[in-house]
CSV table of C-alpha atoms and ligand atoms in Angstrom, one decimal:
chain,number,residue,atom,x,y,z
A,1,MET,CA,74.3,79.2,115.0
A,2,SER,CA,76.7,79.1,112.1
A,3,TRP,CA,78.7,81.9,110.5
A,4,ARG,CA,80.5,82.7,107.3
A,5,VAL,CA,83.8,84.7,107.1
A,6,THR,CA,84.7,86.1,103.7
A,7,ALA,CA,88.3,87.4,103.1
A,8,PRO,CA,89.2,88.8,99.7
A,9,GLY,CA,92.5,88.3,97.7
A,10,ARG,CA,94.3,91.4,96.4
A,11,VAL,CA,96.0,92.6,93.3
A,12,ASN,CA,98.7,94.9,94.0
A,13,LEU,CA,98.7,97.7,91.6
A,14,ILE,CA,102.2,99.1,92.2
A,15,GLY,CA,104.8,98.9,94.9
A,16,GLU,CA,106.2,95.3,94.8
A,17,HIS,CA,108.8,93.9,97.2
A,18,THR,CA,108.7,97.2,98.9
A,19,ASP,CA,106.5,96.3,102.1
A,20,TYR,CA,109.2,94.3,103.9
A,21,ASN,CA,111.5,97.1,103.3
A,22,GLY,CA,109.2,99.4,105.0
A,23,LEU,CA,108.1,101.3,101.9
A,24,PRO,CA,104.6,101.8,100.8
A,25,VAL,CA,102.5,99.5,98.4
A,26,PHE,CA,99.3,100.3,96.4
A,27,PRO,CA,96.9,97.4,96.2
A,28,ILE,CA,93.3,96.8,95.9
A,29,ALA,CA,91.2,94.1,97.7
A,30,ILE,CA,89.3,92.1,94.9
A,31,ASP,CA,86.0,90.6,94.3
A,32,ARG,CA,87.2,87.0,95.0
A,33,ASP,CA,87.3,85.6,98.4
A,34,ILE,CA,88.3,82.8,100.7
A,35,ARG,CA,85.3,81.6,102.8
A,36,VAL,CA,85.1,79.8,106.0
A,37,ASP,CA,81.7,78.4,106.8
A,38,PHE,CA,81.9,77.3,110.5
A,39,ARG,CA,80.1,76.5,113.7
A,40,VAL,CA,81.5,77.2,117.2
A,41,LEU,CA,82.8,74.3,119.3
A,42,ASP,CA,82.8,74.1,123.1
A,43,ASP,CA,86.4,72.7,122.9
A,44,PRO,CA,89.5,74.4,121.9
A,45,VAL,CA,90.0,72.5,118.7
A,46,VAL,CA,90.1,73.5,115.0
A,47,ARG,CA,88.4,71.2,112.4
A,48,LEU,CA,88.3,72.3,108.8
A,49,ASP,CA,87.8,70.6,105.4
A,50,SER,CA,87.5,71.7,101.9
A,51,PRO,CA,85.3,70.7,98.9
A,52,SER,CA,88.5,70.3,97.0
A,53,ALA,CA,90.3,67.0,97.0
A,54,ARG,CA,93.7,68.8,96.9
A,55,PHE,CA,93.1,70.0,100.5
A,56,ALA,CA,92.8,67.2,103.0
A,57,PRO,CA,90.7,67.6,106.2
A,58,PHE,CA,92.7,68.6,109.3
A,59,ALA,CA,92.3,69.2,113.0
A,60,PHE,CA,94.4,70.6,115.7
A,61,ARG,CA,94.2,71.8,119.3
A,62,LEU,CA,94.2,75.5,120.2
A,63,LYS,CA,97.0,75.0,123.0
A,64,ARG,CA,100.5,76.4,122.8
A,65,PRO,CA,102.7,75.4,121.2
A,66,ILE,CA,101.0,75.0,117.8
A,67,GLU,CA,103.2,72.8,115.7
A,68,ALA,CA,103.7,73.3,111.9
A,69,SER,CA,102.3,70.5,109.7
A,70,ALA,CA,104.5,69.5,106.8
A,71,GLN,CA,105.8,72.2,104.5
A,72,GLY,CA,103.4,73.3,101.9
A,73,ASP,CA,100.4,71.9,103.9
A,74,TRP,CA,97.5,74.3,103.8
A,75,SER,CA,96.6,73.9,107.5
A,76,ASN,CA,99.7,75.8,108.3
A,77,TYR,CA,97.9,79.0,107.3
A,78,VAL,CA,95.3,78.4,109.8
A,79,ARG,CA,97.8,77.3,112.5
A,80,ALA,CA,99.7,80.5,111.8
A,81,ALA,CA,96.5,82.5,112.6
A,82,ALA,CA,95.7,80.5,115.8
A,83,ARG,CA,99.4,80.8,116.9
A,84,GLY,CA,99.5,84.4,116.3
A,85,LEU,CA,96.4,85.1,118.4
A,86,LEU,CA,97.6,82.9,121.2
A,87,GLU,CA,100.9,84.4,121.3
A,88,HIS,CA,99.3,87.8,121.5
A,89,GLY,CA,97.7,86.6,124.7
A,90,ILE,CA,94.1,86.0,123.4
A,91,SER,CA,92.8,82.8,125.0
A,92,LEU,CA,91.1,80.7,122.5
A,93,ASP,CA,88.8,78.5,124.7
A,94,ARG,CA,86.4,77.7,121.9
A,95,GLY,CA,87.1,76.2,118.5
A,96,ILE,CA,85.6,76.0,115.1
A,97,GLU,CA,84.4,73.3,112.8
A,98,GLY,CA,83.6,74.0,109.1
A,99,THR,CA,84.6,74.1,105.5
A,100,VAL,CA,87.0,76.4,103.7
A,101,SER,CA,86.0,77.4,99.9
A,102,GLY,CA,86.7,80.3,97.7
A,103,ASP,CA,87.6,81.5,94.3
A,104,VAL,CA,90.9,83.3,94.9
A,105,PRO,CA,93.3,81.4,92.5
A,106,ILE,CA,96.1,79.7,94.5
A,107,ALA,CA,99.7,80.3,94.2
A,108,SER,CA,99.1,83.2,91.8
A,109,GLY,CA,100.3,86.3,93.6
A,110,LEU,CA,96.7,87.1,94.4
A,111,SER,CA,97.2,86.5,98.3
A,112,SER,CA,95.0,83.5,98.8
A,113,SER,CA,97.3,82.6,101.6
A,114,SER,CA,96.7,85.8,103.6
A,115,ALA,CA,92.9,85.8,102.9
A,116,LEU,CA,93.0,82.2,104.5
A,117,VAL,CA,95.2,83.4,107.5
A,118,VAL,CA,92.8,86.6,107.9
A,119,ALA,CA,89.7,84.4,107.6
A,120,SER,CA,90.7,82.0,110.2
A,121,ALA,CA,91.8,84.7,112.6
A,122,LEU,CA,88.3,86.3,112.2
A,123,ALA,CA,86.5,83.0,112.7
A,124,LEU,CA,88.7,82.4,115.9
A,125,LEU,CA,88.0,85.8,117.3
A,126,LYS,CA,84.2,85.5,116.6
A,127,ALA,CA,84.1,82.2,118.4
A,128,ASN,CA,85.7,83.5,121.3
A,129,GLY,CA,83.8,86.8,121.3
A,130,VAL,CA,86.9,89.0,121.0
A,131,THR,CA,87.4,91.8,118.8
A,132,LEU,CA,90.6,93.6,117.7
A,133,PRO,CA,91.1,96.9,115.9
A,134,ARG,CA,91.6,96.1,112.2
A,135,LEU,CA,95.1,97.6,112.0
A,136,GLN,CA,96.2,95.8,114.9
A,137,LEU,CA,94.9,92.5,113.5
A,138,ALA,CA,96.5,93.3,110.2
A,139,ALA,CA,99.9,93.9,111.7
A,140,LEU,CA,99.5,90.8,114.1
A,141,MET,CA,98.6,88.5,111.2
A,142,ALA,CA,101.5,89.8,109.1
A,143,ARG,CA,103.8,88.6,111.6
A,144,ALA,CA,101.9,85.4,112.2
A,145,GLU,CA,102.0,84.5,108.6
A,146,ARG,CA,105.8,84.2,108.7
A,147,PHE,CA,105.2,81.0,110.6
A,148,VAL,CA,105.0,79.5,107.1
A,149,GLY,CA,108.7,80.3,106.6
A,150,LEU,CA,108.3,83.4,104.3
A,151,GLU,CA,110.0,86.7,105.5
A,152,GLY,CA,106.9,88.6,104.0
A,153,GLY,CA,105.8,92.1,104.5
A,154,GLY,CA,102.4,93.4,105.7
A,155,MET,CA,100.7,94.3,102.6
A,156,ASP,CA,98.4,91.4,102.1
A,157,GLN,CA,96.7,91.1,105.5
A,158,ALA,CA,96.3,94.8,105.4
A,159,ALA,CA,94.6,94.9,102.1
A,160,CYS,CA,92.3,92.0,103.0
A,161,LEU,CA,91.1,93.7,106.0
A,162,HIS,CA,90.9,97.3,104.9
A,163,GLY,CA,89.6,96.8,101.3
A,164,ILE,CA,87.0,99.4,100.3
A,165,ALA,CA,84.7,99.1,97.1
A,166,GLY,CA,85.9,101.4,94.2
A,167,HIS,CA,89.1,102.3,96.2
A,168,ALA,CA,92.9,101.5,96.0
A,169,LEU,CA,94.8,101.5,99.2
A,170,ARG,CA,98.0,103.2,100.1
A,171,ILE,CA,99.6,101.1,102.7
A,172,GLU,CA,102.5,102.4,104.7
A,173,PHE,CA,104.4,100.5,107.4
A,174,ASP,CA,106.2,101.2,110.7
A,175,PRO,CA,103.5,102.0,111.9
A,176,LEU,CA,101.0,100.5,109.6
A,177,ARG,CA,98.6,103.0,108.0
A,178,VAL,CA,96.0,102.6,105.2
A,179,THR,CA,94.7,105.4,103.2
A,180,PRO,CA,92.0,104.7,100.5
A,181,VAL,CA,92.2,106.4,97.2
A,182,PRO,CA,89.1,106.5,94.7
A,183,VAL,CA,89.9,104.6,91.5
A,184,PRO,CA,88.4,106.6,88.6
A,185,ASP,CA,85.4,105.3,86.9
A,186,GLY,CA,86.1,103.2,84.0
A,187,TRP,CA,89.8,102.1,85.0
A,188,ARG,CA,89.7,98.4,84.6
A,189,TRP,CA,92.0,95.8,85.9
A,190,VAL,CA,92.7,92.8,83.8
A,191,VAL,CA,94.3,90.0,85.8
A,192,ALA,CA,96.1,87.3,83.7
A,193,SER,CA,97.7,84.0,85.1
A,194,SER,CA,101.0,83.2,83.7
A,195,LEU,CA,100.0,79.5,84.1
A,196,VAL,CA,103.0,79.1,86.3
A,197,ARG,CA,102.4,78.7,90.0
A,198,ALA,CA,104.3,80.7,92.5
A,199,GLU,CA,104.4,78.4,95.5
A,200,LYS,CA,105.7,80.6,98.3
A,201,SER,CA,105.4,77.8,100.8
A,202,ALA,CA,107.7,75.7,98.6
A,203,GLY,CA,109.9,76.5,95.6
A,204,ALA,CA,109.6,80.3,95.5
A,205,ARG,CA,110.2,80.8,99.2
A,206,GLU,CA,113.9,80.7,99.1
A,207,MET,CA,114.2,83.1,96.2
A,208,TYR,CA,111.9,85.4,97.9
A,209,ASN,CA,113.7,85.1,101.2
A,210,GLU,CA,117.0,85.6,99.5
A,211,ARG,CA,115.8,88.9,98.1
A,212,ALA,CA,114.7,90.1,101.6
A,213,ARG,CA,118.1,89.2,102.8
A,214,GLN,CA,119.9,91.1,99.9
A,215,CYS,CA,117.9,94.2,100.7
A,216,ARG,CA,118.8,94.1,104.3
A,217,GLU,CA,122.4,93.7,103.4
A,218,ALA,CA,122.2,96.6,100.8
A,219,LEU,CA,120.6,98.8,103.5
A,220,ALA,CA,123.1,98.0,106.0
A,221,ALA,CA,125.9,98.6,103.8
A,222,SER,CA,124.3,102.0,102.5
A,223,VAL,CA,123.6,103.2,105.9
A,224,GLY,CA,127.0,102.3,107.2
A,225,ALA,CA,128.7,104.3,104.2
A,226,ALA,CA,126.3,107.4,104.9
A,227,SER,CA,127.1,107.5,108.6
A,228,GLY,CA,130.7,106.7,108.3
A,229,GLY,CA,131.4,109.9,106.4
A,230,GLY,CA,130.8,108.7,102.9
A,231,ALA,CA,129.7,110.9,100.0
A,232,ALA,CA,126.2,111.0,101.2
A,233,LYS,CA,127.1,112.6,104.4
A,234,SER,CA,128.8,115.7,102.8
A,235,ARG,CA,125.7,116.1,100.6
A,236,ASN,CA,123.0,115.7,103.3
A,237,ARG,CA,123.1,115.5,107.0
A,238,ALA,CA,119.8,113.6,107.3
A,239,ALA,CA,121.2,110.8,105.2
A,240,SER,CA,124.0,110.2,107.8
A,241,THR,CA,121.5,109.4,110.5
A,242,ALA,CA,119.5,107.1,108.4
A,243,THR,CA,118.6,103.7,109.5
A,244,THR,CA,115.8,102.4,107.3
A,245,TYR,CA,114.9,102.6,103.6
A,246,ARG,CA,112.4,105.3,104.4
A,247,ASP,CA,114.9,107.4,106.0
A,248,LEU,CA,117.4,107.0,103.1
A,249,VAL,CA,114.8,107.9,100.3
A,250,SER,CA,113.3,110.9,102.3
A,251,ALA,CA,116.8,112.2,103.2
A,252,ASP,CA,118.6,112.1,99.9
A,253,ASP,CA,118.0,113.0,96.4
A,254,PRO,CA,117.4,109.7,94.4
A,255,ASP,CA,120.3,110.2,92.0
A,256,GLY,CA,122.9,110.9,94.8
A,257,LEU,CA,121.5,107.8,96.8
A,258,LEU,CA,121.9,105.6,93.7
A,259,ARG,CA,125.3,107.1,92.8
A,260,ASP,CA,126.7,106.4,96.4
A,261,ALA,CA,125.2,102.9,96.5
A,262,ARG,CA,126.6,101.9,93.0
A,263,ARG,CA,130.2,102.8,94.4
A,264,ILE,CA,129.7,100.5,97.7
A,265,LEU,CA,127.5,97.7,96.9
A,266,SER,CA,128.1,94.5,94.7
A,267,PRO,CA,126.4,94.6,91.2
A,268,VAL,CA,123.6,92.4,92.4
A,269,LEU,CA,122.9,94.2,95.6
A,270,PHE,CA,123.0,97.3,93.8
A,271,ARG,CA,120.3,96.2,91.4
A,272,ARG,CA,118.1,95.0,94.4
A,273,PHE,CA,118.7,98.4,96.1
A,274,ARG,CA,117.7,100.4,93.0
A,275,HIS,CA,114.6,98.5,92.5
A,276,VAL,CA,113.4,99.1,96.2
A,277,VAL,CA,114.3,102.8,96.0
A,278,THR,CA,112.8,103.5,92.6
A,279,GLU,CA,109.7,101.3,93.3
A,280,GLY,CA,109.2,103.5,96.4
A,281,SER,CA,109.1,106.5,94.5
A,282,ARG,CA,106.9,105.1,91.7
A,283,VAL,CA,104.1,104.4,94.4
A,284,ALA,CA,103.8,108.2,95.2
A,285,LEU,CA,103.8,109.1,91.6
A,286,ALA,CA,101.3,106.5,90.8
A,287,GLU,CA,98.9,107.6,93.6
A,288,GLN,CA,99.3,111.2,92.3
A,289,ALA,CA,98.4,109.8,88.7
A,290,MET,CA,95.3,108.2,89.9
A,291,SER,CA,94.1,111.2,91.9
A,292,ASP,CA,94.6,113.2,88.8
A,293,GLY,CA,92.7,110.6,86.8
A,294,ASP,CA,95.6,110.2,84.4
A,295,LEU,CA,95.4,106.6,83.2
A,296,HIS,CA,98.3,106.7,81.0
A,297,ARG,CA,100.7,108.2,83.4
A,298,PHE,CA,99.7,105.3,85.9
A,299,GLY,CA,100.1,102.7,83.1
A,300,ARG,CA,103.6,104.0,82.2
A,301,LEU,CA,104.7,103.7,86.1
A,302,MET,CA,103.3,100.0,86.0
A,303,VAL,CA,105.6,99.4,83.0
A,304,ARG,CA,108.7,100.9,84.7
A,305,SER,CA,107.7,98.8,87.8
A,306,HIS,CA,107.7,95.7,85.7
A,307,GLU,CA,111.0,96.6,84.0
A,308,SER,CA,112.5,97.0,87.4
A,309,LEU,CA,111.2,93.8,88.7
A,310,ARG,CA,112.4,92.1,85.5
A,311,ASP,CA,115.8,93.4,85.3
A,312,ASP,CA,116.9,94.7,88.7
A,313,TYR,CA,115.0,92.3,91.1
A,314,GLU,CA,114.9,89.4,88.8
A,315,VAL,CA,111.6,88.0,89.7
A,316,SER,CA,109.7,88.0,86.3
A,317,THR,CA,109.6,85.0,84.0
A,318,ASP,CA,109.2,84.8,80.2
A,319,GLU,CA,105.6,84.1,80.6
A,320,LEU,CA,104.8,87.2,82.8
A,321,ASP,CA,106.9,89.3,80.0
A,322,ALA,CA,104.9,87.8,77.3
A,323,ILE,CA,101.7,88.8,79.0
A,324,VAL,CA,103.0,92.4,79.7
A,325,GLY,CA,104.1,92.6,76.1
A,326,VAL,CA,100.7,91.3,74.6
A,327,ALA,CA,98.5,93.4,76.9
A,328,ARG,CA,100.5,96.6,76.0
A,329,GLU,CA,100.4,95.9,72.2
A,330,ALA,CA,96.7,95.4,72.6
A,331,GLY,CA,96.1,98.8,74.1
A,332,ALA,CA,96.5,98.4,77.8
A,333,ALA,CA,97.7,101.7,79.3
A,334,GLY,CA,100.2,99.7,81.3
A,335,ALA,CA,100.9,96.2,82.6
A,336,ARG,CA,103.2,94.6,85.1
A,337,LEU,CA,103.6,91.4,87.1
A,338,THR,CA,101.7,91.4,90.4
A,339,GLY,CA,102.7,89.8,93.8
A,340,ALA,CA,106.1,88.2,94.3
A,341,GLY,CA,106.6,87.2,90.8
A,342,PHE,CA,108.4,83.7,89.9
A,343,GLY,CA,105.2,82.9,88.1
A,344,GLY,CA,101.6,84.0,89.4
A,345,CYS,CA,99.7,86.7,87.6
A,346,ALA,CA,100.2,90.1,85.8
A,347,VAL,CA,97.8,93.0,86.0
A,348,ALA,CA,97.0,95.2,83.0
A,349,LEU,CA,95.2,98.5,83.3
A,350,CYS,CA,92.7,99.2,80.6
A,351,ASP,CA,89.6,101.4,80.2
A,352,ASP,CA,86.3,100.6,78.7
A,353,SER,CA,87.5,100.6,75.2
A,354,THR,CA,90.5,98.6,75.7
A,355,VAL,CA,89.5,95.9,78.1
A,356,GLU,CA,87.9,93.6,75.5
A,357,PRO,CA,90.7,93.9,73.0
A,358,VAL,CA,93.3,93.2,75.6
A,359,MET,CA,91.6,90.1,76.9
A,360,GLU,CA,91.0,89.0,73.2
A,361,ALA,CA,94.6,89.5,72.4
A,362,LEU,CA,95.8,87.7,75.5
A,363,THR,CA,93.3,84.7,74.8
A,364,ALA,CA,94.7,84.4,71.1
A,365,ARG,CA,98.3,85.0,71.6
A,366,PHE,CA,99.2,83.9,75.1
A,367,TYR,CA,96.4,81.2,76.1
A,368,LYS,CA,95.4,79.5,73.0
A,369,PRO,CA,98.9,78.5,72.0
A,370,ARG,CA,99.8,77.1,75.5
A,371,LEU,CA,96.4,75.5,76.4
A,372,GLY,CA,94.8,74.6,73.0
A,373,GLY,CA,91.7,76.5,73.9
A,374,PRO,CA,90.6,79.6,75.7
A,375,PRO,CA,91.5,80.4,79.4
A,376,THR,CA,89.0,79.7,82.3
A,377,THR,CA,87.7,82.6,84.2
A,378,ASP,CA,90.3,81.9,86.8
A,379,MET,CA,93.1,82.5,84.5
A,380,LEU,CA,91.9,85.8,82.8
A,381,PHE,CA,89.4,88.2,84.5
A,382,VAL,CA,88.5,91.7,85.4
A,383,ALA,CA,89.2,92.4,89.0
A,384,LYS,CA,87.0,95.0,91.0
A,385,PRO,CA,88.3,97.1,93.8
A,386,SER,CA,86.2,95.5,96.6
A,387,GLY,CA,85.4,95.6,100.4
A,388,GLY,CA,87.5,94.0,103.2
A,389,ALA,CA,87.0,90.8,105.3
A,390,GLY,CA,84.0,90.3,107.4
A,391,VAL,CA,81.9,87.9,109.4
A,392,GLN,CA,78.2,87.2,108.8
A,393,GLU,CA,75.7,84.9,110.4
A,394,ARG,CA,74.5,82.3,108.1
B,1,NG1,P1,102.3,87.3,97.2
B,1,NG1,O1,103.2,87.1,96.0
B,1,NG1,O2,100.8,87.8,96.9
B,1,NG1,O3,102.3,86.1,98.0
B,1,NG1,C1,104.3,88.3,98.7
B,1,NG1,C2,104.1,88.8,100.0
B,1,NG1,C3,103.9,90.4,100.2
B,1,NG1,C4,104.7,91.3,99.3
B,1,NG1,C5,104.9,90.6,97.8
B,1,NG1,C6,105.6,91.2,96.8
B,1,NG1,C7,103.4,87.6,102.0
B,1,NG1,C8,102.3,86.9,102.5
B,1,NG1,N1,103.2,88.0,100.9
B,1,NG1,O4,102.9,88.4,98.0
B,1,NG1,O5,104.0,90.8,101.5
B,1,NG1,O6,106.1,91.1,99.8
B,1,NG1,O7,105.1,89.2,97.8
B,1,NG1,O8,105.4,92.6,96.9
B,1,NG1,O9,104.5,87.5,102.4
């Protein structure tokens, strides 16, 4: 008997670099998947290959400790999944043999890595006749993926496992919760590659982790100031017992919080802090705009998110800024970088009347000058809010 796991990528609509700070995100799972076609082996071994020459075949045994392969090697995502399951106490006595394929663009901020981690976990669970609640599996795989060295949050694995056709997902953390929100008919999400790879298993990793560290430092200093009798304490008793970003933003008025933070944080830490706090509030406002069917309000929030990622979080690039500019000039309601940044993709919000002009403008003004011709369908496409990962018999 043979099986196919499909695990979708995702496009984050808003709420960037908030997940590892414990604040909500708002992605969609998309109609592009990583697929693992496999058969079950009686031995505890994983043997996988790929139709792409870029991805060499590999094998490893399902016994602890599972060692990492070289940095950047794709097998590490499968090893991460196996290691996460084994460390959770699941015995993996049977292995899998098969082929990994898919159409989620790689290193594009569309979460091909988490789709591979989730797909591998579902294949191994199927092979061993084990089921886990999806929320639990999402949280487990978020921790497991850190094996590749990125201090990531839990958005991608949750979006991959909980996608629902036609819905965006409000994902909250500690504990992980997922709430589907219907996307109004006629809202169209144009995804545009900046043509710059954002390799988070390689070059972009340190820049990502540096920001995670800066956010922790900024939080520690702000919490310390609030509990030590700083200005926040006199304004708000709840702020004085805050220990997380979520406590801080729910306890204090945003202006007061930022005023205090500006006094105690270095300029860089203050900018990182301001991005996280303002982005957190944009997620709630954007969800409301979607529920109200207000395309333009949602779009304006995307633009503010992009500006904050560009100026305060410093993860945008000239190419991403150019895509956002062209898309807006051509009539998109809003546009922003999606995923971690440092390259990867931008997403633009269009309706039925603007989707074609926006794609034409991006082709003429962004892609043709850089490529000498039109983009491929992996570089510029409309992403549909889609269902989550699953296993079927082939
Ligand atoms: P991308 O850029 O899709 O790899 C990364 C993290 C997310 C989140 C975003 C920024 C992983 C696997 N992914 O996503 O958790 O922090 O950056 O919002 O760590």
